[in-house]
CSV table of C-alpha atoms in Angstrom, one decimal:
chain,number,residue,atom,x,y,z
A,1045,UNK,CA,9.1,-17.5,-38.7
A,1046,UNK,CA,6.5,-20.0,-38.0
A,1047,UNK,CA,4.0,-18.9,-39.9
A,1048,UNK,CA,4.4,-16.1,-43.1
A,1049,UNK,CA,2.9,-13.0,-42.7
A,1050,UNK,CA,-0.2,-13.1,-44.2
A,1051,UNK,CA,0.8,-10.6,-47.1
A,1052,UNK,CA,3.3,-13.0,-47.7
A,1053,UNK,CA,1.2,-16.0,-47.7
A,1054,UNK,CA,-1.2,-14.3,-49.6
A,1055,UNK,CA,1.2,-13.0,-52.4
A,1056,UNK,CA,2.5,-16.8,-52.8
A,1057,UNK,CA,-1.0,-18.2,-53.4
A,1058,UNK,CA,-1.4,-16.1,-56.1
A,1059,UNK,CA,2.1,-16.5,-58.0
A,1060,UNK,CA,1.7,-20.6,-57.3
A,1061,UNK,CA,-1.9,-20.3,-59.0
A,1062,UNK,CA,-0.1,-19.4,-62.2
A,1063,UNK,CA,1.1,-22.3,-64.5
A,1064,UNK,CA,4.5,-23.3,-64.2
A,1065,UNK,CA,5.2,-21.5,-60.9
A,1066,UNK,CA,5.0,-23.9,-57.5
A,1067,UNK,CA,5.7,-22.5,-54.3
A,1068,UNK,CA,9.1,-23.1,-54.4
A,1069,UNK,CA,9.1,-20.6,-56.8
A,1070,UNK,CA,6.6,-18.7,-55.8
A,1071,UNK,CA,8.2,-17.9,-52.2
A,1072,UNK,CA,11.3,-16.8,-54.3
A,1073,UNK,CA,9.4,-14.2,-55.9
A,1074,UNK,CA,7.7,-13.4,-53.4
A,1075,UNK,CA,10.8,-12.9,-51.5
A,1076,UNK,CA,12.1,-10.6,-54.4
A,1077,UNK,CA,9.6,-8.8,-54.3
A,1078,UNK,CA,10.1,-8.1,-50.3
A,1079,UNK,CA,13.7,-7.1,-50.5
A,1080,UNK,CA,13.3,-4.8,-54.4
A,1081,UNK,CA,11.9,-1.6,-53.7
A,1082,UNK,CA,8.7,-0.3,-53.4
A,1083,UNK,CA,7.5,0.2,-56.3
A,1084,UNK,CA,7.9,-3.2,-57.9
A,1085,UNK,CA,5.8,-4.7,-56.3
A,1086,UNK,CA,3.1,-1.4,-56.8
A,1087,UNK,CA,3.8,-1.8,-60.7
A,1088,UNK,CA,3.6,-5.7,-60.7
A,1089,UNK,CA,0.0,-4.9,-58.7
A,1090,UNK,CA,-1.7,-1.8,-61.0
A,1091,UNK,CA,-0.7,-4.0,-63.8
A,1092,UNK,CA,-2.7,-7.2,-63.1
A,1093,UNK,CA,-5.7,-4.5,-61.6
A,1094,UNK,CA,-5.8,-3.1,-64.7
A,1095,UNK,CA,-5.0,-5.9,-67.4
A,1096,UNK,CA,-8.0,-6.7,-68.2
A,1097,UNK,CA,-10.0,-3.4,-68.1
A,1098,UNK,CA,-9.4,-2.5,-71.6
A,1099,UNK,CA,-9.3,-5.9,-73.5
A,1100,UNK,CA,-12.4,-7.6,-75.5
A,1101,UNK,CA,-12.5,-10.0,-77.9
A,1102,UNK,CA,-12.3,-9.3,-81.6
A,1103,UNK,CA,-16.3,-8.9,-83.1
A,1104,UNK,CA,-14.7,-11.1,-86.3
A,1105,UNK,CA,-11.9,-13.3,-85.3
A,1106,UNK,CA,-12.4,-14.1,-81.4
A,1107,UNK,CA,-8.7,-12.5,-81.0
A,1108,UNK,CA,-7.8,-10.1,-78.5
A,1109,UNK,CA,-8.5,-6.4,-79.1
A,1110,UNK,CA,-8.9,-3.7,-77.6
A,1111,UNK,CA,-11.9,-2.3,-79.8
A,1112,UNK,CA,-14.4,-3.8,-81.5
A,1113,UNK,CA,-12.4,-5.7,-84.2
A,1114,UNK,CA,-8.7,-6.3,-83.6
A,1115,UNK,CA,-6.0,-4.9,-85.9
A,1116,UNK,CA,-5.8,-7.8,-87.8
A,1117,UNK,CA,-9.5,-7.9,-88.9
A,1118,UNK,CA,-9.0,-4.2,-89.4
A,1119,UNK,CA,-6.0,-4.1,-91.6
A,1120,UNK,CA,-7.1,-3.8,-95.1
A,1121,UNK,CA,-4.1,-5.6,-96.6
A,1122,UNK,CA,-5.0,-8.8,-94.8
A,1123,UNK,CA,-6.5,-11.2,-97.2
A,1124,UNK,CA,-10.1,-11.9,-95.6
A,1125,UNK,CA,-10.9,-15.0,-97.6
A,1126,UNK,CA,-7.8,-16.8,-96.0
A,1127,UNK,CA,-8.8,-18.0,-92.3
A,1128,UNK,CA,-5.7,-19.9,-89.9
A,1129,UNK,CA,-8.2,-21.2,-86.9
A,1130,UNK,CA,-5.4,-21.6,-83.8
A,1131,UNK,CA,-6.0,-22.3,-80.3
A,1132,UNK,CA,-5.2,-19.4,-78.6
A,1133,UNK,CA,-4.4,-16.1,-79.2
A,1134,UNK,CA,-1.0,-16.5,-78.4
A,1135,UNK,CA,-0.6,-18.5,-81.6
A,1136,UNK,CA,-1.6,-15.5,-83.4
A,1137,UNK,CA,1.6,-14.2,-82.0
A,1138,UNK,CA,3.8,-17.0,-83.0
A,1139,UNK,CA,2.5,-16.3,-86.7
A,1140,UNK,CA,2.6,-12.8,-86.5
A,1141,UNK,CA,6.3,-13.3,-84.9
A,1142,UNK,CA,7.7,-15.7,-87.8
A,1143,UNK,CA,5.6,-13.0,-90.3
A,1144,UNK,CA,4.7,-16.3,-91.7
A,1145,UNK,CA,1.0,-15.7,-92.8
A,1146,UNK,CA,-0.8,-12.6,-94.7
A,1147,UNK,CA,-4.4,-13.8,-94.6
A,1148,UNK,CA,-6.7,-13.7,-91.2
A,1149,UNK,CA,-7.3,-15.7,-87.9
A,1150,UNK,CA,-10.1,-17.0,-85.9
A,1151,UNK,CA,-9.0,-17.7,-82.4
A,1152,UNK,CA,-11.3,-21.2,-81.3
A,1153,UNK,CA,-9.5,-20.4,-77.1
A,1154,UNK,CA,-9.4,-23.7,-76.5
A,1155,UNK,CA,-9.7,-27.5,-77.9
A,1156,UNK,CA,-12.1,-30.3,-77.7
A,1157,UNK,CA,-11.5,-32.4,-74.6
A,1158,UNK,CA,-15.0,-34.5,-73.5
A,1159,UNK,CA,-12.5,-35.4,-70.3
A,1160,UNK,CA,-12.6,-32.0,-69.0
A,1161,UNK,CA,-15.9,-31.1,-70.4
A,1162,UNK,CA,-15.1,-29.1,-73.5
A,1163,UNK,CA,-17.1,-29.3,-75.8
A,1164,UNK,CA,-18.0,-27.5,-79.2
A,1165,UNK,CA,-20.6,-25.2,-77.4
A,1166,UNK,CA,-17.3,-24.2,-75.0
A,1167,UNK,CA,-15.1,-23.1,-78.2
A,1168,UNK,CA,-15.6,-20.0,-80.8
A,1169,UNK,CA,-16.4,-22.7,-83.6
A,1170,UNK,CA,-19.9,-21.1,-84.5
A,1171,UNK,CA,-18.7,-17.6,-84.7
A,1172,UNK,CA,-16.3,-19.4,-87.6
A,1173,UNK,CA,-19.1,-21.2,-89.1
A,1174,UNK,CA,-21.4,-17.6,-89.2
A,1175,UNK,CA,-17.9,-16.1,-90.7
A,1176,UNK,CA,-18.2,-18.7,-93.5
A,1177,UNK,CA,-21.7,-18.5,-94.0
A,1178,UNK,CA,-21.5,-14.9,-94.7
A,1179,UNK,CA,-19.1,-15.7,-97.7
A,1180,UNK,CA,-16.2,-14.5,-98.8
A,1181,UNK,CA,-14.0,-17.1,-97.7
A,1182,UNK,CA,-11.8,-19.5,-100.3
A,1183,UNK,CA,-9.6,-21.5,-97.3
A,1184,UNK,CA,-9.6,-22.9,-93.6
A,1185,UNK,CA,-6.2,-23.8,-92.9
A,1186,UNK,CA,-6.3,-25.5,-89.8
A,1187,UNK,CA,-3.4,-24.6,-87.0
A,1188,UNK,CA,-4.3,-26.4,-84.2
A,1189,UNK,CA,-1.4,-28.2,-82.8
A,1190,UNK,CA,-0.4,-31.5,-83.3
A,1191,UNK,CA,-2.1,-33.2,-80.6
A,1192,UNK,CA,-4.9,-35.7,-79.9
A,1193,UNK,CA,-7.1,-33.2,-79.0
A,1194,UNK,CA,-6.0,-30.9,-81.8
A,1195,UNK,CA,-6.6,-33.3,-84.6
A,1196,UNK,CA,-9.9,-33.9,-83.0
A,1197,UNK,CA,-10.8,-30.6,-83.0
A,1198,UNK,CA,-9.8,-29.9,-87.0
A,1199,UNK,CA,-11.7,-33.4,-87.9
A,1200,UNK,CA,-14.6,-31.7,-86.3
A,1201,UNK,CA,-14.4,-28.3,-87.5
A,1202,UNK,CA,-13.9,-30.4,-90.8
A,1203,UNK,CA,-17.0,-31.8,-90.8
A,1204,UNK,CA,-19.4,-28.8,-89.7
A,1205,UNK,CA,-17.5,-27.2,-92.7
A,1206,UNK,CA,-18.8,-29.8,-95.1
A,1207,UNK,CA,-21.5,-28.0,-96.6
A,1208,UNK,CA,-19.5,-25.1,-97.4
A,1209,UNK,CA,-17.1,-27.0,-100.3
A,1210,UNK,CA,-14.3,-24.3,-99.1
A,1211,UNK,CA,-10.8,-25.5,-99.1
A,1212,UNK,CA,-9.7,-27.0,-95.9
A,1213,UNK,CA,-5.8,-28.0,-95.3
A,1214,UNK,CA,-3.9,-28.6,-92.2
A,1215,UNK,CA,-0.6,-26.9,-91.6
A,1216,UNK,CA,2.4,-29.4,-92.2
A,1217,UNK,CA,3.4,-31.7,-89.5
A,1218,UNK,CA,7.2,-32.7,-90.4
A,1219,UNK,CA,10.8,-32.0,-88.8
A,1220,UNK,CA,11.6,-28.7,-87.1
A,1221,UNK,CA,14.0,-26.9,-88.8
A,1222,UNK,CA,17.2,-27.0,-87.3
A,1223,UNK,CA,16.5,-30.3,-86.0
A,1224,UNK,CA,18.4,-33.7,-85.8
A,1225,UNK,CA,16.6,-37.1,-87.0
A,1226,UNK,CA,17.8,-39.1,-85.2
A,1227,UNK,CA,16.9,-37.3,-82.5
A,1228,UNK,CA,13.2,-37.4,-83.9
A,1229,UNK,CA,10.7,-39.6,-81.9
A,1230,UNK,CA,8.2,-42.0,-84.3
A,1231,UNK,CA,5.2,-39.7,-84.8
A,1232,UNK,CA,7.5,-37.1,-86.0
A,1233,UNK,CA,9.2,-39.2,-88.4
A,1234,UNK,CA,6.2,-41.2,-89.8
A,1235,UNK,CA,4.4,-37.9,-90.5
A,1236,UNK,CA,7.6,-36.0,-92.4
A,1237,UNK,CA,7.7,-39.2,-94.1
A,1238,UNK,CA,4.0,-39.6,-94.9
A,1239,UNK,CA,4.0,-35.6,-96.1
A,1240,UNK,CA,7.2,-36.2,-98.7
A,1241,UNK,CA,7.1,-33.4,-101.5
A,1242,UNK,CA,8.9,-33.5,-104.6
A,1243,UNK,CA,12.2,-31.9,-104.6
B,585,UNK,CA,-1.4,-8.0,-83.4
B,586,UNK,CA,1.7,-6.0,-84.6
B,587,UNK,CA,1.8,-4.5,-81.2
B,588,UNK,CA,0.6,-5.6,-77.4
B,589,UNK,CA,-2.3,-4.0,-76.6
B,590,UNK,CA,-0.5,-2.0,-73.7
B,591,UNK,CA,-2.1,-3.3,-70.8
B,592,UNK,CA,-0.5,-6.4,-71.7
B,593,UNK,CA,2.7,-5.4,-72.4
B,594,UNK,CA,2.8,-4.0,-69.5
B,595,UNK,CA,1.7,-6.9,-67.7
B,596,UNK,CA,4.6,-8.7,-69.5
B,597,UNK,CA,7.3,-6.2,-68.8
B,598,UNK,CA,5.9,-6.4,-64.6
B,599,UNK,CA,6.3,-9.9,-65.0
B,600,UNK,CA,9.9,-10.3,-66.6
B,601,UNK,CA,11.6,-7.5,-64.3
B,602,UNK,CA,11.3,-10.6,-61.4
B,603,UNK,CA,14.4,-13.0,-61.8
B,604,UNK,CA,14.2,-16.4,-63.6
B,605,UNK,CA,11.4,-15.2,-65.7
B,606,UNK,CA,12.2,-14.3,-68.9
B,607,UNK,CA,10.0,-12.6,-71.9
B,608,UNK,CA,8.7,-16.0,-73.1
B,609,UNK,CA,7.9,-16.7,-69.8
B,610,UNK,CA,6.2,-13.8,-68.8
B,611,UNK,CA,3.8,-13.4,-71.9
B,612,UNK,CA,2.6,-17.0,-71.1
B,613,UNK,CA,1.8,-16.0,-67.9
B,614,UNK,CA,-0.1,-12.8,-69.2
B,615,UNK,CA,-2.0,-14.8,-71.4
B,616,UNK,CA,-2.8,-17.4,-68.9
B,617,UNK,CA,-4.2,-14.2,-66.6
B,618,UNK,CA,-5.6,-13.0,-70.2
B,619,UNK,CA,-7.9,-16.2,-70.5
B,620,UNK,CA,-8.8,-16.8,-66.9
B,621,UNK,CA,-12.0,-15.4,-64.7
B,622,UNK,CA,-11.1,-12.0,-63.9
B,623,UNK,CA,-10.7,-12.4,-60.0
B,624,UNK,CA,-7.3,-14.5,-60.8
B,625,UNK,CA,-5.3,-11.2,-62.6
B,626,UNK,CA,-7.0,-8.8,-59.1
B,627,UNK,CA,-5.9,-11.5,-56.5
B,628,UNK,CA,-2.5,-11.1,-57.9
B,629,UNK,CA,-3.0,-7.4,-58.3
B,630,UNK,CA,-4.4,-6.9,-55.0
B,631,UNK,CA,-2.1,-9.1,-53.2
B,632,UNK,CA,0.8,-7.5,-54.8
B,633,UNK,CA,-0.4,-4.2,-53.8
B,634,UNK,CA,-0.7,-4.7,-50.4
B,635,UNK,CA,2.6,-7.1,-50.0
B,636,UNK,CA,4.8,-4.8,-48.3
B,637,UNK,CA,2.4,-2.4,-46.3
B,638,UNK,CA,2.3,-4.5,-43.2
B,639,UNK,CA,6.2,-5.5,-43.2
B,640,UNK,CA,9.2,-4.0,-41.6
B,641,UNK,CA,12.6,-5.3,-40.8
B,642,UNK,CA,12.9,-7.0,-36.9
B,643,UNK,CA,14.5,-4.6,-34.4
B,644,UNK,CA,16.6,-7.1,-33.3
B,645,UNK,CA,17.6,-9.7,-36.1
B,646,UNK,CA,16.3,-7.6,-39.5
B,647,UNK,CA,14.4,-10.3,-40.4
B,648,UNK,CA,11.2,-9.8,-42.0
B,649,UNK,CA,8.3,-9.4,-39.4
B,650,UNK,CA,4.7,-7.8,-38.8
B,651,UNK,CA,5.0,-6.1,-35.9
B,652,UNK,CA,8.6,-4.4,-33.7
B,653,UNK,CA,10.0,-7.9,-33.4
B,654,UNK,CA,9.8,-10.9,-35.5
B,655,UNK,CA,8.5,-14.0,-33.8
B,656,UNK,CA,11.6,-15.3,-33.1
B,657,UNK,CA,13.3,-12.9,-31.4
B,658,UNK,CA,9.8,-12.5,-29.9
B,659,UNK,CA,10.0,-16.5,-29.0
B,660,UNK,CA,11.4,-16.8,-24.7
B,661,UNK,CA,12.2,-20.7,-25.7
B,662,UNK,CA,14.7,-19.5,-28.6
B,663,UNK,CA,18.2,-19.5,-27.3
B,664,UNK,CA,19.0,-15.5,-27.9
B,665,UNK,CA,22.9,-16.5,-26.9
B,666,UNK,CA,23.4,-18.5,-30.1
B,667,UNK,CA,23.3,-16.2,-33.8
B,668,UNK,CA,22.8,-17.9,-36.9
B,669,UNK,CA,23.9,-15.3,-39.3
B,670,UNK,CA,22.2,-15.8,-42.8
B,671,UNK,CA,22.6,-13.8,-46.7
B,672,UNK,CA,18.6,-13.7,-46.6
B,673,UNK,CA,14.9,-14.0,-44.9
B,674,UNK,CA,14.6,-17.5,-47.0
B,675,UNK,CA,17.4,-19.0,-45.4
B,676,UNK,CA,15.9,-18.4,-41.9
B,677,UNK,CA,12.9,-20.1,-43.6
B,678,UNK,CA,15.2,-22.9,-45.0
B,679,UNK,CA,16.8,-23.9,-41.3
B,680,UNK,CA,12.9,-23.3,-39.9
B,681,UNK,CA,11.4,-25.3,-42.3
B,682,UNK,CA,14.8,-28.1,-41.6
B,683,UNK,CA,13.6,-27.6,-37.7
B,684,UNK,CA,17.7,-27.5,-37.9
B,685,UNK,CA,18.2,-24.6,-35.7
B,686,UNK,CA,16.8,-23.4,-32.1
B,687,UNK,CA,19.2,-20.4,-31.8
B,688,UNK,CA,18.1,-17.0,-33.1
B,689,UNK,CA,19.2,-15.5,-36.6
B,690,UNK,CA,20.7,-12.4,-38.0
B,691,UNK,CA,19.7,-11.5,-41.2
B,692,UNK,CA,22.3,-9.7,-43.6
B,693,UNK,CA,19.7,-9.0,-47.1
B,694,UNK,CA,23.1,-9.4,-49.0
B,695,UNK,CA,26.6,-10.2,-49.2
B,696,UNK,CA,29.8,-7.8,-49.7
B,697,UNK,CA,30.1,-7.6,-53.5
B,698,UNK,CA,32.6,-4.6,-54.1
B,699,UNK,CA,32.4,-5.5,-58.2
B,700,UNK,CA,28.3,-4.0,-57.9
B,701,UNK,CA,29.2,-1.9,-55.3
B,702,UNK,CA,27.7,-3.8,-52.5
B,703,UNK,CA,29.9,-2.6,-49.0
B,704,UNK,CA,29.6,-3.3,-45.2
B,705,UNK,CA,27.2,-0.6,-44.8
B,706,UNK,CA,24.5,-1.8,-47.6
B,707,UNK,CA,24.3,-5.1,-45.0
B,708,UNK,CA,23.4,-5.4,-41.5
B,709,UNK,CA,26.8,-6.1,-40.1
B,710,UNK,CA,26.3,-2.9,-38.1
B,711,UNK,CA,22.9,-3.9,-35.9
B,712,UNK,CA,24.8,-7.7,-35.5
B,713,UNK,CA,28.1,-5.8,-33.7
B,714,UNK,CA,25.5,-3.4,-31.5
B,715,UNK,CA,23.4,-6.9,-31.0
B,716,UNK,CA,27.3,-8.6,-29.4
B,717,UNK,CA,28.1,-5.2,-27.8
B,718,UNK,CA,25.1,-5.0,-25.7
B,719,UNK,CA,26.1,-8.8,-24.6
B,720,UNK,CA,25.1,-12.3,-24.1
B,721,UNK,CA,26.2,-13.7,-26.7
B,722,UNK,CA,28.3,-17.1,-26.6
B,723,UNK,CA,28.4,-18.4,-30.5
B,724,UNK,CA,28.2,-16.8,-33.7
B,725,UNK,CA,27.4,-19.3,-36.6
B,726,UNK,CA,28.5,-18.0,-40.1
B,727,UNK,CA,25.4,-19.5,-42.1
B,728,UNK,CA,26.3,-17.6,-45.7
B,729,UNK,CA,26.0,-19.4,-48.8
B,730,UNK,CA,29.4,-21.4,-49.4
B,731,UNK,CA,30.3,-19.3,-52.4
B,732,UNK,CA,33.1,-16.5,-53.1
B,733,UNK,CA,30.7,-13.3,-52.2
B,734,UNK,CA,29.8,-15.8,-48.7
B,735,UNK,CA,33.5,-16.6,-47.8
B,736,UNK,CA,34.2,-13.3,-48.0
B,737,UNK,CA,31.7,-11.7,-46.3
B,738,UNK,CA,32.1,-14.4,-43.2
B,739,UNK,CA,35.8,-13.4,-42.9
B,740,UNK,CA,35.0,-9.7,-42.9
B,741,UNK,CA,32.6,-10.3,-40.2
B,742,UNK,CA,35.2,-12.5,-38.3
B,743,UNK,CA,37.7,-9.7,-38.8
B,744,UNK,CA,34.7,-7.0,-36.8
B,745,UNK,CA,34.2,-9.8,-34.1
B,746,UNK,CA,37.6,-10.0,-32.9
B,747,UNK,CA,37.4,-7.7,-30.0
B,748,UNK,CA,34.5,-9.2,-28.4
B,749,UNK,CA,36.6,-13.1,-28.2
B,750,UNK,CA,33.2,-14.8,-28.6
B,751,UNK,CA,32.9,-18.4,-30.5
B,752,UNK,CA,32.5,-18.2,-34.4
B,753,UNK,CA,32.2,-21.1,-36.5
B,754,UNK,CA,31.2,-21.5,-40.0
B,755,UNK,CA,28.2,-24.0,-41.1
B,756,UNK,CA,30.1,-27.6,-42.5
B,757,UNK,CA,30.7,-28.0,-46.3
B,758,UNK,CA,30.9,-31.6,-47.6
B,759,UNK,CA,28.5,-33.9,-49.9
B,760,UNK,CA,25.1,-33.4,-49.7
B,761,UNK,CA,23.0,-36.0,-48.3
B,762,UNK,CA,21.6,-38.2,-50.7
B,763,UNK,CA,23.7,-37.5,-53.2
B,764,UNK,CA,26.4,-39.7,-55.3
B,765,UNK,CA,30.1,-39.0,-54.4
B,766,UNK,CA,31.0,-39.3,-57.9
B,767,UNK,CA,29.0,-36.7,-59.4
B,768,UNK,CA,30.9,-34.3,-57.0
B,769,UNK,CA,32.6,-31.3,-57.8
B,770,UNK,CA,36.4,-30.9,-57.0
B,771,UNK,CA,36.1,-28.1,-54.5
B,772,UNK,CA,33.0,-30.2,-52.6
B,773,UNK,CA,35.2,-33.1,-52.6
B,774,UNK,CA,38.2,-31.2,-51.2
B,775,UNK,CA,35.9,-29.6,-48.8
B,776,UNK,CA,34.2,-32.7,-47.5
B,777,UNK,CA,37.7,-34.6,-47.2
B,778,UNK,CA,39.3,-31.7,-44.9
B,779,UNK,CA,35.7,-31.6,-42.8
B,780,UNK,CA,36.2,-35.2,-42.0
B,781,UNK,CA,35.1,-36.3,-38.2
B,782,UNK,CA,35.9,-39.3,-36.6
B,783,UNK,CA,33.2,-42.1,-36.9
């Protein structure tokens, strides 16, 4: 075996284009794949063909959906005024997951990074902005991770909010629960130490 | 999102039925897929589709091939006297890669495993004694993994070779190169103190 058949070759490409997968990996799926039956591999196929066929992005929050607005945006009981702006959609999930928050989202897909050329214009942060604008809303909480890029993003989603005079707060950077502190690296510590409450 | 749209959860399930990927995993990947240009999800789609339609299993050695025989058995320079017998297709790609081996292969797709119900008849061992049989044949190597299901399936093999009084041997175990003898395990150790050569 010189060479891989090309189905082969072809299959690893496209498992080693995914994040997190090389082609070490990627050959042992492949390879899986090969010896599992059939229809594995058929099933593994029709579902990437037809993943994205029915999916749009929510009209409201930039979430996906698969009509017009997504359940969230939908659902009655969720308190509208409250907006948690997250990267990605999959934050949504983690939320949604820990059944940590009532009010709404607004998906931005994405941060700030000049570097690799995203910019504002690249992001979901006007469709936020128009949100706002129509009224309605009493508070931004910011969800963006706890990077460079994410505090970047909230301190400029801070200031286009400005003229608003909404209520904007940042979700609380600290320990993880179940954590050790000595463990802790600096940032981590400085910040839980920085964001003391009463007790 | 209380639920998946389904086209993602199905994408998800696809993705966790291969081995090493678990749920997390999976729906990382599926919103990686979500979020990129559509061509990325129908390369995978298409490519997964169409993985197995040119494949068979080689006439001769049950490797994986395009066409009646794989292009080793198909290769005149290949020593067809000398069979490396291997668990799977990516340990004929592991000696090929290693340019370790000039012999030809015989490929298993398993190892006896009477606990999942795995017997001599769910392997190859048949095509390997019609392969000896029909002669010319001077060494078999035993190339399974060094592990119980491998020992055992190398003896049973042994055991349906006696008639023929050709050479068998059994791949070396010892330390791997490179790495530190003290970090060993006990049964490497052992193993690499009985294979000793003289130097």
């Amino acid at each position: 075996m010189k060479n891989f058949p090309s189905s082969i070759s072809r299959m690893i490409d496209a498992f080693a284009s995914l994040p997190g997968i090389g082609e070490k990996t990627a050959t042992r799926l492949v390879f899986h794949l090969v010896r599992s039956p059939e229809n594995l591999a058929r099933e593994l196929g029709e579902a990437a063909t037809s993943l994205k066929k029915d999916l749009r992005l929510c009209a409201c929050c930039r979430n996906i959906a698969t009509s017009e607005q997504c359940e969230i945006c939908e659902d009655a009981e969720r308190d509208a005024s409250q907006i948690c702006v997250v990267e990605e959609a999959l934050d949504v999930l983690a939320f949604e997951k820990a059944g940590a928050w009532k009010g709404s989202y607004h998906v931005l897909h994405g941060v700030l990074n000049p570097l690799e050329g995203i910019g504002p214009e690249s992001l979901t942060i006007v469709d936020l902005l128009r949100r706002v604008e129509r009224g309605g809303v009493a508070e931004i909480i910011l969800a963006m991770n706890p990077s460079v890029e994410g505090e970047a993003t909230a301190s400029y989603i801070t200031k286009q909010l400005q003229p608003f005079q909404i209520k904007i707060t940042r979700i609380a950077r600290g320990l993880p629960t179940g954590s050790e502190l000595s463990y802790a690296d600096e940032v981590t510590l400085a910040a839980a130490m920085k964001g003391r409450r009463d007790f």
